Short mmCIF file of C-alpha atoms and ligand atoms in Angstrom, two decimals:
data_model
loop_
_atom_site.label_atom_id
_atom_site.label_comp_id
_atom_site.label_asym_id
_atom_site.label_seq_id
_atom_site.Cartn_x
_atom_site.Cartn_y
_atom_site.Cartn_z
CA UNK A 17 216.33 -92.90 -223.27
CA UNK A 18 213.66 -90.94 -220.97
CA UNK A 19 212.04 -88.62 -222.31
CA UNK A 20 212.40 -84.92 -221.73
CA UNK A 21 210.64 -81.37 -222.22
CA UNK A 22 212.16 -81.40 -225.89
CA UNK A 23 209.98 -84.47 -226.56
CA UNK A 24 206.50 -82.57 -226.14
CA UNK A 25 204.82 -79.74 -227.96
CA UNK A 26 205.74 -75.89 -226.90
CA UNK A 27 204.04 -74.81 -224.48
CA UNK A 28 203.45 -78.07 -222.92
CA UNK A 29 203.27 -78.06 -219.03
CA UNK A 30 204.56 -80.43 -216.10
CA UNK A 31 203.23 -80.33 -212.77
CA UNK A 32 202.82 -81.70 -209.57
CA UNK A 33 199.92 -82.06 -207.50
CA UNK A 34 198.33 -81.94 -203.96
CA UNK A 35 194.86 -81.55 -202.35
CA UNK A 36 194.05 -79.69 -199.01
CA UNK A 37 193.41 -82.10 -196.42
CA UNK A 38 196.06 -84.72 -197.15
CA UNK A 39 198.91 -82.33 -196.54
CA UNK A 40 197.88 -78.81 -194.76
CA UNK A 41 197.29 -80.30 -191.14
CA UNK A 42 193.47 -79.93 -190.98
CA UNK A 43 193.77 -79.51 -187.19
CA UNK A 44 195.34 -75.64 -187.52
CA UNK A 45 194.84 -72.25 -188.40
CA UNK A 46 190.78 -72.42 -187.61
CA UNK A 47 189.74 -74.83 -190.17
CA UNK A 48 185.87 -76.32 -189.10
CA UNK A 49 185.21 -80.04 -188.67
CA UNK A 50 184.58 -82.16 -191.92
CA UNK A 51 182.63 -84.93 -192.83
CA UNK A 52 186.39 -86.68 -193.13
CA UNK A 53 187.04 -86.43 -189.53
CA UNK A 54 184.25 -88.36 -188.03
CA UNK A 55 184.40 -90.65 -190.80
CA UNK A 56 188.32 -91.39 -189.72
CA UNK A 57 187.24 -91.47 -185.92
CA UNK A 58 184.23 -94.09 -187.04
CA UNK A 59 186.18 -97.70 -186.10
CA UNK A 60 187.16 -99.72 -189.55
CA UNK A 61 186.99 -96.67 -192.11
CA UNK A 62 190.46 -95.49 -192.21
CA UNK A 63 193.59 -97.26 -191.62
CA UNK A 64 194.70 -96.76 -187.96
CA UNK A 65 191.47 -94.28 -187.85
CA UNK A 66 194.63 -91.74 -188.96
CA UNK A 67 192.83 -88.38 -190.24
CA UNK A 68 194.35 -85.25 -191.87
CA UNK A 69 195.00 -83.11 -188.29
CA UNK A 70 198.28 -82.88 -188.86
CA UNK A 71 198.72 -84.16 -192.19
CA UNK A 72 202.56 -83.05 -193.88
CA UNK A 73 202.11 -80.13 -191.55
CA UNK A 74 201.98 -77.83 -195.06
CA UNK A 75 200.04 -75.00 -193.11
CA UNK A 76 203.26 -74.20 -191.57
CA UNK A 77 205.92 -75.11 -193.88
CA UNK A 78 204.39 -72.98 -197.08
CA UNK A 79 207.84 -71.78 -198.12
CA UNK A 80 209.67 -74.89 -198.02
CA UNK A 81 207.35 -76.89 -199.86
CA UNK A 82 207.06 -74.01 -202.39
CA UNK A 83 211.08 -74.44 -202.73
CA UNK A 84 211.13 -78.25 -203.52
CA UNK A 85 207.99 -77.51 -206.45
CA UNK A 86 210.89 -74.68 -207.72
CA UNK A 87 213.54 -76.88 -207.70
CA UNK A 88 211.58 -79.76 -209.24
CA UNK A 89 211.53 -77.29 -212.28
CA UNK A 90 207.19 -77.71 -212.28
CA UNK A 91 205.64 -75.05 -214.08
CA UNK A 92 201.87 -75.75 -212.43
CA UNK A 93 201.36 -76.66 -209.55
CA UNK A 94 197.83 -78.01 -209.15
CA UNK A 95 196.24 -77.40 -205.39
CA UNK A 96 192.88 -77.46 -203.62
CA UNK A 97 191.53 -74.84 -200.96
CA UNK A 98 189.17 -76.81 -198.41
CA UNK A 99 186.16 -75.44 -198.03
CA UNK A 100 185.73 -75.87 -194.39
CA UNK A 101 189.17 -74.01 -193.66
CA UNK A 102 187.64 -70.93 -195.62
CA UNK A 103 184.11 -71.19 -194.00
CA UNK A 104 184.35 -73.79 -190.94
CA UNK A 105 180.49 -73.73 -191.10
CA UNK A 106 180.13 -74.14 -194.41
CA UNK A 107 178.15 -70.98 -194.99
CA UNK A 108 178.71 -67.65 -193.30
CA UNK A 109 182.01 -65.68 -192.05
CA UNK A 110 184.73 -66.43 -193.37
CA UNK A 111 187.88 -67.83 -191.54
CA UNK A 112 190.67 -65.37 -192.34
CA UNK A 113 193.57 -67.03 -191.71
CA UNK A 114 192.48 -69.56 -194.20
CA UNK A 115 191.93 -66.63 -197.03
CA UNK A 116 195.16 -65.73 -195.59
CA UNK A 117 196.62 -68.70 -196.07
CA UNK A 118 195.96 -69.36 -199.68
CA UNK A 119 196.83 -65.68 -200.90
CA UNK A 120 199.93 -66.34 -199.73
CA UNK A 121 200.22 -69.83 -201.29
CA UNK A 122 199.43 -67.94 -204.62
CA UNK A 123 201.83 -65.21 -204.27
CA UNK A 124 204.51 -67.35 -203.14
CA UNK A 125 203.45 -69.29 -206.20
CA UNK A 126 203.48 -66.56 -208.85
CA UNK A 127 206.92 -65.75 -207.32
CA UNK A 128 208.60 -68.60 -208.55
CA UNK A 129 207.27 -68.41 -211.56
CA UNK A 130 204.92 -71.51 -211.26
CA UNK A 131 201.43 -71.28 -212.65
CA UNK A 132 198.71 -71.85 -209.87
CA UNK A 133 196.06 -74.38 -210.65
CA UNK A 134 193.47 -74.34 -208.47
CA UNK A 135 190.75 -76.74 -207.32
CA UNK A 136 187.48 -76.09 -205.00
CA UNK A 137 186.54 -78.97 -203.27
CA UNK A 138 188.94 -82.16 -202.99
CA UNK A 139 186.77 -84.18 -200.67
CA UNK A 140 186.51 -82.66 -197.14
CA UNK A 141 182.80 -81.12 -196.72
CA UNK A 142 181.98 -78.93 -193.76
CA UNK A 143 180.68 -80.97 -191.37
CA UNK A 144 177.81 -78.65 -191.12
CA UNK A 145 176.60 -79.07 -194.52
CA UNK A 146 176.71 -83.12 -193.76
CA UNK A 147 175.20 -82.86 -191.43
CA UNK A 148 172.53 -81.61 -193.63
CA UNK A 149 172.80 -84.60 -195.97
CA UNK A 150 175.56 -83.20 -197.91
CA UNK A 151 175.74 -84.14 -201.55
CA UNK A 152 172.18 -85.31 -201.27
CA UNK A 153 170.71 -82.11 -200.34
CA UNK A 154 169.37 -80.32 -203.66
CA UNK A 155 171.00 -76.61 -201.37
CA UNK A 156 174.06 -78.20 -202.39
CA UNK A 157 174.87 -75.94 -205.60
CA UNK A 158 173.98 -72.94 -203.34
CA UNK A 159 176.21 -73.84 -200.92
CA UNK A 160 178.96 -74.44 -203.09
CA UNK A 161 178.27 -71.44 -205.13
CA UNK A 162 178.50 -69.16 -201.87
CA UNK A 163 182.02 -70.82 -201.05
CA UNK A 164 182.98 -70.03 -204.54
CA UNK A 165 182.61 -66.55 -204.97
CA UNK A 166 184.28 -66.24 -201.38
CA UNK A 167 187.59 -68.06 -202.22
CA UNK A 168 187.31 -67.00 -205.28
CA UNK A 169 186.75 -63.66 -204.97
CA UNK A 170 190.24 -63.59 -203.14
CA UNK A 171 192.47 -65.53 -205.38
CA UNK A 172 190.81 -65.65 -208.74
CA UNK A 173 192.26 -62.70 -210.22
CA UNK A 174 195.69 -64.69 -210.11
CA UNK A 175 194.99 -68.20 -210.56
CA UNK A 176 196.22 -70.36 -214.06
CA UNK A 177 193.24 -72.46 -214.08
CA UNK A 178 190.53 -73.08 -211.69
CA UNK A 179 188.51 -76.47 -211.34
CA UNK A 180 185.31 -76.65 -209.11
CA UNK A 181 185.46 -80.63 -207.88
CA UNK A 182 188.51 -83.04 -208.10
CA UNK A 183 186.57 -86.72 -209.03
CA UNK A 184 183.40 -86.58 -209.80
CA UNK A 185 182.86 -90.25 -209.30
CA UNK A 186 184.57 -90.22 -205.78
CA UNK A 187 182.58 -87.82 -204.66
CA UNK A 188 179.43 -89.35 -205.77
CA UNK A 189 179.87 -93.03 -206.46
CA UNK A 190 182.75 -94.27 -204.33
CA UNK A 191 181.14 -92.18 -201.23
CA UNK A 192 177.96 -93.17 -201.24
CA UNK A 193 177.40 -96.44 -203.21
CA UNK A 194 180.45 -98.21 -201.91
CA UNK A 195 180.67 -96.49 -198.77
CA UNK A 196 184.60 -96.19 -199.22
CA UNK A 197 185.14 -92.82 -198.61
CA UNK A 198 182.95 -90.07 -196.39
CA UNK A 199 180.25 -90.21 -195.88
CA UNK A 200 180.41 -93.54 -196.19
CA UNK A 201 176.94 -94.53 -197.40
CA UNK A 202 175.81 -97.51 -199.40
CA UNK A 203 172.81 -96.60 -200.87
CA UNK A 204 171.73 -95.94 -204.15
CA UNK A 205 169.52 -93.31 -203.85
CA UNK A 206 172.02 -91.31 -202.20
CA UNK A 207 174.24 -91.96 -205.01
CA UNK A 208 171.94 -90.91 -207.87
CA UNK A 209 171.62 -87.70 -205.93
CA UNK A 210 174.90 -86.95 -204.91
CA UNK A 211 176.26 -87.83 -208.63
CA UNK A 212 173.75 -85.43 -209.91
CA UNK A 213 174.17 -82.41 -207.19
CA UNK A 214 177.80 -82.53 -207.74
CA UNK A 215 177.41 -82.00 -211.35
CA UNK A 216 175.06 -79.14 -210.99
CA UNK A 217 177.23 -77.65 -208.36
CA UNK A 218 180.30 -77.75 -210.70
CA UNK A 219 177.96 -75.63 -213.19
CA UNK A 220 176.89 -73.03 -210.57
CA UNK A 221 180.46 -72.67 -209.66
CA UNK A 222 181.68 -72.41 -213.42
CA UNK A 223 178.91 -69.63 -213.50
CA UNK A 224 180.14 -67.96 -210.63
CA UNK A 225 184.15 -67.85 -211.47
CA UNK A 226 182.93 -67.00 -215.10
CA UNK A 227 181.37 -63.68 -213.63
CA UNK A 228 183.98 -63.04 -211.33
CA UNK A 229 186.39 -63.11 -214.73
CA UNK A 230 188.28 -65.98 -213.28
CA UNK A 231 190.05 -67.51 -216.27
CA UNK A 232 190.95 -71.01 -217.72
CA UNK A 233 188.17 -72.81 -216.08
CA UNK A 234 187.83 -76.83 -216.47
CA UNK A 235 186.74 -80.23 -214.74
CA UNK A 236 189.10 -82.49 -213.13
CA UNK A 237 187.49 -86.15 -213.72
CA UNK A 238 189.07 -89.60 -212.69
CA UNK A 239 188.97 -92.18 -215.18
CA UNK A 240 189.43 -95.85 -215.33
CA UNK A 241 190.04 -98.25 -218.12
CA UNK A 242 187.42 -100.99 -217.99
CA UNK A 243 187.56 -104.46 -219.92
CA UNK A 244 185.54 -107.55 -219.62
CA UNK A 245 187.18 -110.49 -217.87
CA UNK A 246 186.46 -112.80 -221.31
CA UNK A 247 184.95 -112.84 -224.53
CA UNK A 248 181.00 -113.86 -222.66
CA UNK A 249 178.93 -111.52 -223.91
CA UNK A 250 177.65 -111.09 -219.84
CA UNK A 251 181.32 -110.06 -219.13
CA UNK A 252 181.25 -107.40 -221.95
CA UNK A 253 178.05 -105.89 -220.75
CA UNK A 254 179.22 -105.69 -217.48
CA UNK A 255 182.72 -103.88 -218.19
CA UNK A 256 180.56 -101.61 -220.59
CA UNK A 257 178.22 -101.00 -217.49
CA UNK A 258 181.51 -100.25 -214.91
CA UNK A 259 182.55 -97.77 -217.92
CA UNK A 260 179.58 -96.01 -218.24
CA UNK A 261 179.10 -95.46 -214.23
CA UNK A 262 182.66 -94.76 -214.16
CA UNK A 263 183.34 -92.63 -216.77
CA UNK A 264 180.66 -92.03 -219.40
CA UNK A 265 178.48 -90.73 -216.84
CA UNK A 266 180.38 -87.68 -216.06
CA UNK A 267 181.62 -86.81 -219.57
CA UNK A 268 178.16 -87.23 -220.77
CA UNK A 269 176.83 -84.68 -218.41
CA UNK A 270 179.33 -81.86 -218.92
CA UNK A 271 179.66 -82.44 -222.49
CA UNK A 272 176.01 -84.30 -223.87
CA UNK A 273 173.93 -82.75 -221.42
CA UNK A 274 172.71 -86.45 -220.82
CA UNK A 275 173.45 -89.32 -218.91
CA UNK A 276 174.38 -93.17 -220.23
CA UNK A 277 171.24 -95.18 -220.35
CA UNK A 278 173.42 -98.06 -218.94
CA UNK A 279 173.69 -95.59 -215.80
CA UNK A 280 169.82 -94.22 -215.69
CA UNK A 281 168.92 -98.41 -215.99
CA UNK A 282 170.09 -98.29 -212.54
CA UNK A 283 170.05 -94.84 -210.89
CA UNK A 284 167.01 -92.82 -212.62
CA UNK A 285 164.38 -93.64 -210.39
CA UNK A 286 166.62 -92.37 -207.45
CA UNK A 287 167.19 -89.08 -209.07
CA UNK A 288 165.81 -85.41 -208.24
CA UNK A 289 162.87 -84.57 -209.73
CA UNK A 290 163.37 -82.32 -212.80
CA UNK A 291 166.93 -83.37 -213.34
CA UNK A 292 166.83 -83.08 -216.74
CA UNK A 293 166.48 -79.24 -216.40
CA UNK A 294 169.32 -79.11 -214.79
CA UNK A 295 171.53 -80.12 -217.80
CA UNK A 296 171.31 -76.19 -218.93
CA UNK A 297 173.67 -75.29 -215.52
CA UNK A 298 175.53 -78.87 -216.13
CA UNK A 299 177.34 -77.71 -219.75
CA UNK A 300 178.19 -74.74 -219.25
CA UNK A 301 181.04 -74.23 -221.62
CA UNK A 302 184.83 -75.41 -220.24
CA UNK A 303 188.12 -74.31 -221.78
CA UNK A 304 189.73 -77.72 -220.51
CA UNK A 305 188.87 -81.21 -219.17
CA UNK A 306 191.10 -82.72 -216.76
CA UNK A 307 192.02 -86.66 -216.91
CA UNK A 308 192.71 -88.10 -213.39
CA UNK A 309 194.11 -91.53 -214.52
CA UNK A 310 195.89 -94.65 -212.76
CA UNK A 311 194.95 -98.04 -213.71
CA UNK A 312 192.64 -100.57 -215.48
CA UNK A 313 189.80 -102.97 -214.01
CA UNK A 314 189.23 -106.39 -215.48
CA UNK A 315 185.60 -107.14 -214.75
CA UNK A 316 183.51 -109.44 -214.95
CA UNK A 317 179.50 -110.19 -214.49
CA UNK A 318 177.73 -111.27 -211.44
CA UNK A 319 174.58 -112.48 -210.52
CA UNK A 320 172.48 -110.18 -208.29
CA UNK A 321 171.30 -106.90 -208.03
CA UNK A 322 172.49 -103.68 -210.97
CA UNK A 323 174.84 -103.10 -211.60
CA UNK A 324 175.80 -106.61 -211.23
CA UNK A 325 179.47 -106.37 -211.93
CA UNK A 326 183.10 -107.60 -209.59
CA UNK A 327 186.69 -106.80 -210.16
CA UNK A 328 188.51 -109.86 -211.24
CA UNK A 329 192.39 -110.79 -211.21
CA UNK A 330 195.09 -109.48 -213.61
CA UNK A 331 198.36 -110.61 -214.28
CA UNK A 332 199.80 -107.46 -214.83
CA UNK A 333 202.22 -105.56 -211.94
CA UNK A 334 200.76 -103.96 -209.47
CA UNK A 335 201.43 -100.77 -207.61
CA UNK A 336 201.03 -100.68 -203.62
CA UNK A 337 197.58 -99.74 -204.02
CA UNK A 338 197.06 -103.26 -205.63
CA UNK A 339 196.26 -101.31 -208.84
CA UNK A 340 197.59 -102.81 -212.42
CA UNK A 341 200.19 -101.11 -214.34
CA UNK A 342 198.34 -100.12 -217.92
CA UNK A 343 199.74 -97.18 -219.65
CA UNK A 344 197.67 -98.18 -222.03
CA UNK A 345 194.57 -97.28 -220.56
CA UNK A 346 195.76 -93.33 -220.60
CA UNK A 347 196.34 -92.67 -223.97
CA UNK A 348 192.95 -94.59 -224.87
CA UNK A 349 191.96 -92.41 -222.27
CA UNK A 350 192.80 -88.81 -223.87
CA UNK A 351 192.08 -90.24 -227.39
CA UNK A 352 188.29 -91.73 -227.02
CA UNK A 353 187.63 -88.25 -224.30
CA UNK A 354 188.67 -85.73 -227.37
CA UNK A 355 187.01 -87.88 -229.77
CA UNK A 356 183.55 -88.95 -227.82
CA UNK A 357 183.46 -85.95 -225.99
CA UNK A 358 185.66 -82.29 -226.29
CA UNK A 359 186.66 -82.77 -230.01
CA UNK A 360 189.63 -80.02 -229.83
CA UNK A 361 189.28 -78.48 -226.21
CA UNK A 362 192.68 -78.54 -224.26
CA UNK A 363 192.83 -81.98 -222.18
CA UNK A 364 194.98 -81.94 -218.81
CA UNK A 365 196.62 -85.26 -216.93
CA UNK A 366 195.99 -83.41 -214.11
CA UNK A 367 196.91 -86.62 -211.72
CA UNK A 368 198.90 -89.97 -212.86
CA UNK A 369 201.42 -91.44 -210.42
CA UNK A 370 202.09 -94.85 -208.00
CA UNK A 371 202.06 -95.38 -204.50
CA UNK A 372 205.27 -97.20 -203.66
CA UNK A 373 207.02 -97.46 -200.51
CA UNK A 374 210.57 -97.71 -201.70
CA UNK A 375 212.83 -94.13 -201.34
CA UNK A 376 214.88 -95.50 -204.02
CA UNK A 377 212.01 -95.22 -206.42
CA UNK A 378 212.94 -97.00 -210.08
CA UNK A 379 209.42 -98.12 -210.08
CA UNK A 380 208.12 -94.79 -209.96
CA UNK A 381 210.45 -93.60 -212.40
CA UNK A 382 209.60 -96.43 -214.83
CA UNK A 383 205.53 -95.83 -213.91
CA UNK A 384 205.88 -92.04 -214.35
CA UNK A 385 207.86 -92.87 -217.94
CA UNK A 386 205.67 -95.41 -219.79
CA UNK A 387 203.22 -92.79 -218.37
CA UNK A 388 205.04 -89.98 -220.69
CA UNK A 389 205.15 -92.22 -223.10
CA UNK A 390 201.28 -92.82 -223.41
CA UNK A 391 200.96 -88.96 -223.27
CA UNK A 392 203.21 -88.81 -226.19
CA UNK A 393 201.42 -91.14 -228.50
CA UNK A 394 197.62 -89.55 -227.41
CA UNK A 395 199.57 -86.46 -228.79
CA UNK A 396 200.85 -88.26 -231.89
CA UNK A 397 197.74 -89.56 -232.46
CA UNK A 398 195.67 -86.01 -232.86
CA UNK A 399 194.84 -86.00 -228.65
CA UNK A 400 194.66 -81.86 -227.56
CA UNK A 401 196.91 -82.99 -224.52
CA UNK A 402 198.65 -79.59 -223.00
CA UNK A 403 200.30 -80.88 -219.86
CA UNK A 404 200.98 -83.62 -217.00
CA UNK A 405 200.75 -83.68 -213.81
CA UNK A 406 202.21 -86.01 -211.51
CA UNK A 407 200.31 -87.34 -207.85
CA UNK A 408 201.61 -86.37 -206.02
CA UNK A 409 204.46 -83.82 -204.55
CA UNK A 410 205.34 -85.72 -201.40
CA UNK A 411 203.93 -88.56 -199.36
CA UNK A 412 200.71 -87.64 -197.53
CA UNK A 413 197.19 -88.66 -196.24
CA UNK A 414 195.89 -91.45 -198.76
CA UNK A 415 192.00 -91.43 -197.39
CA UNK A 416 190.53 -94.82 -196.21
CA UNK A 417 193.95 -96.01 -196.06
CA UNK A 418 195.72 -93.20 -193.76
CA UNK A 419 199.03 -92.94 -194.56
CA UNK A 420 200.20 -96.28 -195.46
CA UNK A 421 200.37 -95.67 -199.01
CA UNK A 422 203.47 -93.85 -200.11
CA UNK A 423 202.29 -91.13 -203.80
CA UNK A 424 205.23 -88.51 -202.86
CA UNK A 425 207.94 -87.68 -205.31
CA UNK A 426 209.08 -86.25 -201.95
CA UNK A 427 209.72 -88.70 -199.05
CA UNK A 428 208.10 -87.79 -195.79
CA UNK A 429 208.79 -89.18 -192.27
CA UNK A 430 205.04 -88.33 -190.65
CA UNK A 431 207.21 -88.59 -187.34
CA UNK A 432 209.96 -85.50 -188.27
CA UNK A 433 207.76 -84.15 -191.02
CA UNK A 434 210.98 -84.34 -192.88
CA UNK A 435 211.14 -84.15 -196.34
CA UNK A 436 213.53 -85.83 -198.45
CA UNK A 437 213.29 -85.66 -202.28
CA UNK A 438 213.36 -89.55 -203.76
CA UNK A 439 215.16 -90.50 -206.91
CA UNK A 440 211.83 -89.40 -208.87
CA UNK A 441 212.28 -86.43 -207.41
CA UNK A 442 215.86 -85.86 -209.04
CA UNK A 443 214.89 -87.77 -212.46
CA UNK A 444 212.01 -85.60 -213.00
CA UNK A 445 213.55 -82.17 -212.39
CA UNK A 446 216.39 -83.38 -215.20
CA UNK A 447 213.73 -84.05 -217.21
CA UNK A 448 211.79 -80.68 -217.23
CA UNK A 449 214.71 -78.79 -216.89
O1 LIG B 525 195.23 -89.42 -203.26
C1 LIG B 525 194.28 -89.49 -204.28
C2 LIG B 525 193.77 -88.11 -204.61
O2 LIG B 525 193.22 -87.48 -203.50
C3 LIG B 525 192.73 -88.16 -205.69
N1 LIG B 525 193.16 -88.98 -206.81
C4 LIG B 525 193.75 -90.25 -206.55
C5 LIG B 525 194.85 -90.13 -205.53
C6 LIG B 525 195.49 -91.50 -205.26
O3 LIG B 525 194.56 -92.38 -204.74
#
């Protein structure tokens, strides 16, 4: 028996979600270069050095997409705006096609009666602005602040819910300390910085939406389960460590207004001057947290320099992004966050899904179902959990690894741009019907 809509609380909303760059086609409608682009044309970053020029070609198929969301029976549907398509220079005048562009997104939106969630920044900086050192530079709040009260000041009034950063730990850690994503640093100074400015510029921009009376403002934060590879108390410390640079250190800041000493062992001598002042801009008050979650790490300790942890193997499925199958780890997830952290504020899956090549999708169905199911219990359990949203809509531009890794509830052939709805498609719109 799946479960349905009847199975969760009134008022209880399903989603699907998307972010600017991997499905618009970057390349159109006067959007400015981004730090993603010359990281994809840098040999070895991305898979195929694909970037998002062209993307699902969403810029141009607005209606059609909107349709599919309809008939999937969503009630949010959780976007981004990209910050270089509304100011290519990162500052300055504004590109109108791109205001353009998302007013009509929300109208067609409101239209179908689907609640727009909105995020500001999912990833693809103004070039401009990196090539000012980006999340390093201490302007960044200012910068981000400016963008906000432009897109903002155009959309906000009919915007669900509105998020300043998708992924805190992305942005900062995975960007800059393992040199995954752009800009493609590793270097820890860089991180402690960027981890901190992105904080602070999530503040400014709460600020900013919160005078613009822009409602139902949150975070979106991803989150992943860690557990030591064995009983060794070396092992334990380690997966405590991962946790705490993972996960601990965002909550901590938005809702402690401090960071895990397991995190400053490593990263406070590389951080701002006067940080702690900046913890007054860092929680201001939320009316939701959003939980990004996807899998578990087993880790284990290594010798050598903080934080002196490696992934090791599980025996658990996988998913194509060689990530392990633990529905588990989500409802510990929105448990421990409520309890640790935001006691009885509203808590959001605002991304959970499995990359998958297969059209006929049973694996997705069964991923996106023990999913539910984890939900469910969190809720049983006392968890504040108000909706789910799946990653992603359709198949689009997966980062580092181009489009090679398959997300989409909705096939689509990056030759054709065809879109053709898989089997999760279908199971989920029976189940929110
Ligand atoms: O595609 C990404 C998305 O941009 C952010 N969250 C995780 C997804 C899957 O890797």
């Amino acid at each position: 028996m799946k479960l349905t809509r009847a199975d969760f609380p009134d008022g209880f909303k399903f989603g699907v979600a998307t972010s600017a760059y991997q499905i618009e086609g970057h390349g159109q409608g006067g959007a400015g270069p981004t730090h993603w682009d010359s990281f994809a044309a840098t040999p070895g970053n991305v898979v195929r050095a694909e970037n998002g020029a062209v993307a699902c070609d969403h810029l141009n198929r607005l209606d059609e997409d909107l349709d599919l969301i309809a008939g999937l029976g969503a009630d949010v549907y959780r976007f981004s705006t990209s910050w270089a398509r509304i100011l290519p220079e990162g500052i300055g005048t504004p590109n109108g096609q791109g205001l353009d562009f998302y007013d009509r997104l929300v109208d067609g939106l409101l239209a179908r009666g689907i609640d727009p969630a909105v995020t500001l920044y999912h990833w693809e900086l103004p070039q401009a602005l990196a090539d000012q050192g980006g999340w390093r530079n201490a302007e960044m709040p200012n910068w981000f602040a400016d963008y906000t009260e432009v897109i903002m000041g155009r959309i906000g009034d009919r915007v669900w819910s509105a998020a300043p950063i998708n992924e805190p730990w992305c942005v900062g850690w995975l960007s800059h300390f393992d040199g995954h994503h752009a800009p493609g640093l590793r270097d820890i100074r860089a991180t402690a910085r960027a981890m901190h400015h992105v904080l602070v510029s999530h503040g400014r921009a709460t600020q900013v939406m919160r005078g613009l009376g822009v409602k139902n403002l949150g975070a979106v934060c991803n989150f992943e389960w860690s557990a030591p590879a064995s009983d060794g108390a070396a092992d334990q410390q380690a997966a405590a460590r991962y946790d705490a640079i993972y996960n601990r250190f965002f909550l901590g800041g938005l809702f402690k207004g401090a960071y895990p000493d397991l995190v400053l062992e490593g990263l406070e001598p590389h951080l701002p001057e006067g940080w702690q002042d900046d913890f007054a801009t860092i929680t201001t008050p939320l009316d939701w947290i959003g939980v990004n979650y996807y899998t578990r790490k087993l880790i284990r300790a290594t010798d050598g320099p903080w934080p002196a942890y490696a992934e090791a193997p599980t025996e658990l499925p996988l998913t194509d992004m060689g990530w392990e199958i633990y529905p588990k780890g989500l409802s510990d997830f929105l448990t421990r966050t409520a309890r640790d952290y935001t006691d009885d504020l509203p808590i959001y899956v605002t991304e959970n899904g499995m990359a998958s090549a297969t059209t006929l999708d049973p694996d997705r169905i069964d991923y996106l179902d023990q999913h539910l199911r984890a939900v469910q219990g969190a809720i049983d359990d006392g968890a504040p959990v108000k909706g789910y949203f799946v990653w992603s809509l359709m198949d689009n531009y997966e980062w580092a690894l181009g489009y090679e890794k398959r997300f989409g509830l909705i096939h689509v052939d990056f030759e054709t741009l065809a879109r053709t709805p898989k089997a999760s498609y279908h199971a989920l719109a029976q189940w929110w019907r």
